[in-house]
Amino acid sequence: MPSDTDAPDGILLVDKPQGITSHTAVSRARRALGTRKVGHAGTLDPMATGLLILGVGPSTRLLTHIVGLDKTYTATIALGATTTTDDAEGDETTTADASHLTRDDLTAPMAALTGEIEQVPSSVSAIKVDGERAYARVRAGEEVELAARPVTVSRFEVLGFRPGVRAEVDVVVDCSSGTYIRALARDLGAALGVGGHLTALRRSRIGPFDVEGAPLADALPDGARALLEPPARAASRILPVALLDDERAANLAHGRRTIALEGERGLVAAVHGDRLVGIARAEGRRLLPVTNFPTGGAS
């Protein structure tokens, strides 16, 4: 393992293949980068593929500001059956003939699932119920009913439709953090009266970060450090930038408030030269430290 002075620091985008867990992807990144300090900004189920954002070294502190960003998914929904998990990994619970459905039949129910909606998460989600994950309770044989929660689906559109007794719909979804695509599949099937479940899912975007060009999580090269996006650059993609002089940078680096300049409002990435000093909050004429990055990083 490297010493603290040469430990890797930054944001790493990887493309998770199907069949491995997000934890496995993190473990492989740790080996490729030579550090234990790797975290993620939201997992993907083993069935799903696509973008995982990993924080490495001090940049794990950026993940809390990334995890809540909006996301884009492409997915395939099978109409004509429900499952215990609302996806293809569960056992079928009901079946119906969906051969009468046309692409036009999807328009109204998909529109009803677009916008600010109340969504009931899948019972096998990672939401905690009395301190235990919902999926663990389901696996133990319990019936779990989760409360609806507000989410925003800004786009839910058909990319392709294949009719049949078990019709298939390819869709694209732009949504807020916390939206369950398998729940959209379930609710679309319910609205159409035939049941539905998810058969494929790929996350292509989280906020400004895109999966295009990201290396596969199970094939990270030995030179994976060169793929790290420095913290100052990554932070400037998700927050407004406050450019600090020496005095303001020293104050924030030591956990002290400093002067907020005109135009600095809300959360900002506090940058000094090419180094991320931290995340700060501008309130009136004060710039208050929220998250410090004592080692910083080049842009």
XYZ file of N, CA, C and O in Angstrom, residues 1-12 29-36 56 215 220-230:
132
model
N 0.843 -1.194 0.000
C 0.000 0.000 0.000
C 0.884 1.253 0.000
O 1.950 1.268 0.623
N 0.434 2.322 -0.685
C 1.224 3.527 -0.737
C 1.188 4.256 0.588
O 0.321 4.048 1.419
N 2.173 5.144 0.784
C 2.162 5.989 1.962
C 1.120 7.068 1.782
O 0.585 7.284 0.698
N 0.828 7.806 2.895
C -0.187 8.847 2.838
C 0.154 9.910 1.815
O -0.732 10.497 1.201
N 1.446 10.159 1.609
C 1.832 11.248 0.716
C 1.597 10.921 -0.751
O 1.457 11.827 -1.565
N 1.599 9.639 -1.107
C 1.356 9.305 -2.505
C 0.085 8.480 -2.694
O -0.103 7.826 -3.712
N -0.796 8.501 -1.691
C -2.057 7.762 -1.794
C -2.931 8.390 -2.880
O -2.952 9.608 -3.043
N -3.659 7.581 -3.648
C -4.511 8.127 -4.716
C -5.662 8.940 -4.150
O -6.146 8.686 -3.053
N -6.101 9.924 -4.928
C -7.160 10.834 -4.503
C -7.905 11.292 -5.739
O -7.298 11.829 -6.666
N -9.214 11.070 -5.786
C -9.992 11.535 -6.923
C -11.275 10.746 -7.093
O -11.637 9.913 -6.254
N -11.947 11.023 -8.185
C -13.197 10.360 -8.533
C -12.952 9.438 -9.721
O -12.345 9.836 -10.715
N -13.425 8.200 -9.595
C -13.244 7.211 -10.658
C -14.611 6.761 -11.159
O -15.449 6.316 -10.377
N -11.529 -2.156 -7.591
C -10.917 -0.832 -7.682
C -9.853 -0.659 -6.594
O -8.799 -0.061 -6.837
N -10.113 -1.171 -5.396
C -9.125 -1.082 -4.314
C -7.827 -1.769 -4.698
O -6.735 -1.244 -4.457
N -7.953 -2.944 -5.318
C -6.742 -3.664 -5.726
C -6.005 -2.915 -6.831
O -4.783 -2.796 -6.799
N -6.747 -2.408 -7.820
C -6.123 -1.727 -8.954
C -5.438 -0.432 -8.538
O -4.412 -0.040 -9.105
N -6.002 0.244 -7.526
C -5.476 1.544 -7.094
C -4.504 1.422 -5.928
O -3.828 2.393 -5.581
N -4.459 0.266 -5.298
C -3.550 0.068 -4.177
C -3.944 0.813 -2.930
O -3.079 1.322 -2.206
N -5.257 0.899 -2.668
C -5.715 1.575 -1.452
C -7.010 0.944 -0.981
O -7.804 0.444 -1.786
N -7.227 0.975 0.337
C -8.479 0.487 0.898
C -9.560 1.559 0.874
O -10.744 1.246 0.976
N -12.145 8.022 -4.161
C -10.887 7.394 -3.748
C -10.127 8.350 -2.835
O -9.978 9.535 -3.142
N -14.034 2.685 -17.905
C -13.542 1.309 -18.014
C -14.469 0.340 -17.287
O -15.185 0.718 -16.353
N -10.129 -3.233 -14.635
C -9.391 -1.991 -14.441
C -7.906 -2.228 -14.721
O -7.319 -3.201 -14.237
N -7.285 -1.342 -15.481
C -5.868 -1.533 -15.816
C -4.956 -1.224 -14.635
O -5.358 -0.582 -13.661
N -3.689 -1.662 -14.738
C -2.722 -1.378 -13.690
C -2.526 0.122 -13.504
O -2.240 0.589 -12.409
N -2.682 0.881 -14.568
C -2.522 2.333 -14.498
C -3.807 3.047 -14.175
O -4.050 4.159 -14.669
N -4.658 2.429 -13.335
C -5.977 3.004 -13.055
C -5.894 4.375 -12.394
O -6.816 5.177 -12.503
N -4.780 4.670 -11.723
C -4.658 5.985 -11.083
C -4.754 7.119 -12.096
O -5.229 8.207 -11.776
N -4.285 6.855 -13.304
C -4.328 7.889 -14.342
C -5.760 8.214 -14.756
O -6.011 9.244 -15.396
N -6.709 7.351 -14.394
C -8.109 7.561 -14.752
C -8.850 8.403 -13.712
O -10.009 8.774 -13.932
N -8.213 8.696 -12.587
C -8.875 9.449 -11.532
C -9.103 10.899 -11.968
O -8.201 11.554 -12.486
N -10.322 11.376 -11.733
C -10.612 12.791 -11.950
C -10.268 13.532 -10.664
O -10.821 13.228 -9.599
N -9.347 14.503 -10.714
C -8.936 15.197 -9.493
C -10.114 15.847 -8.786
O -11.082 16.275 -9.423
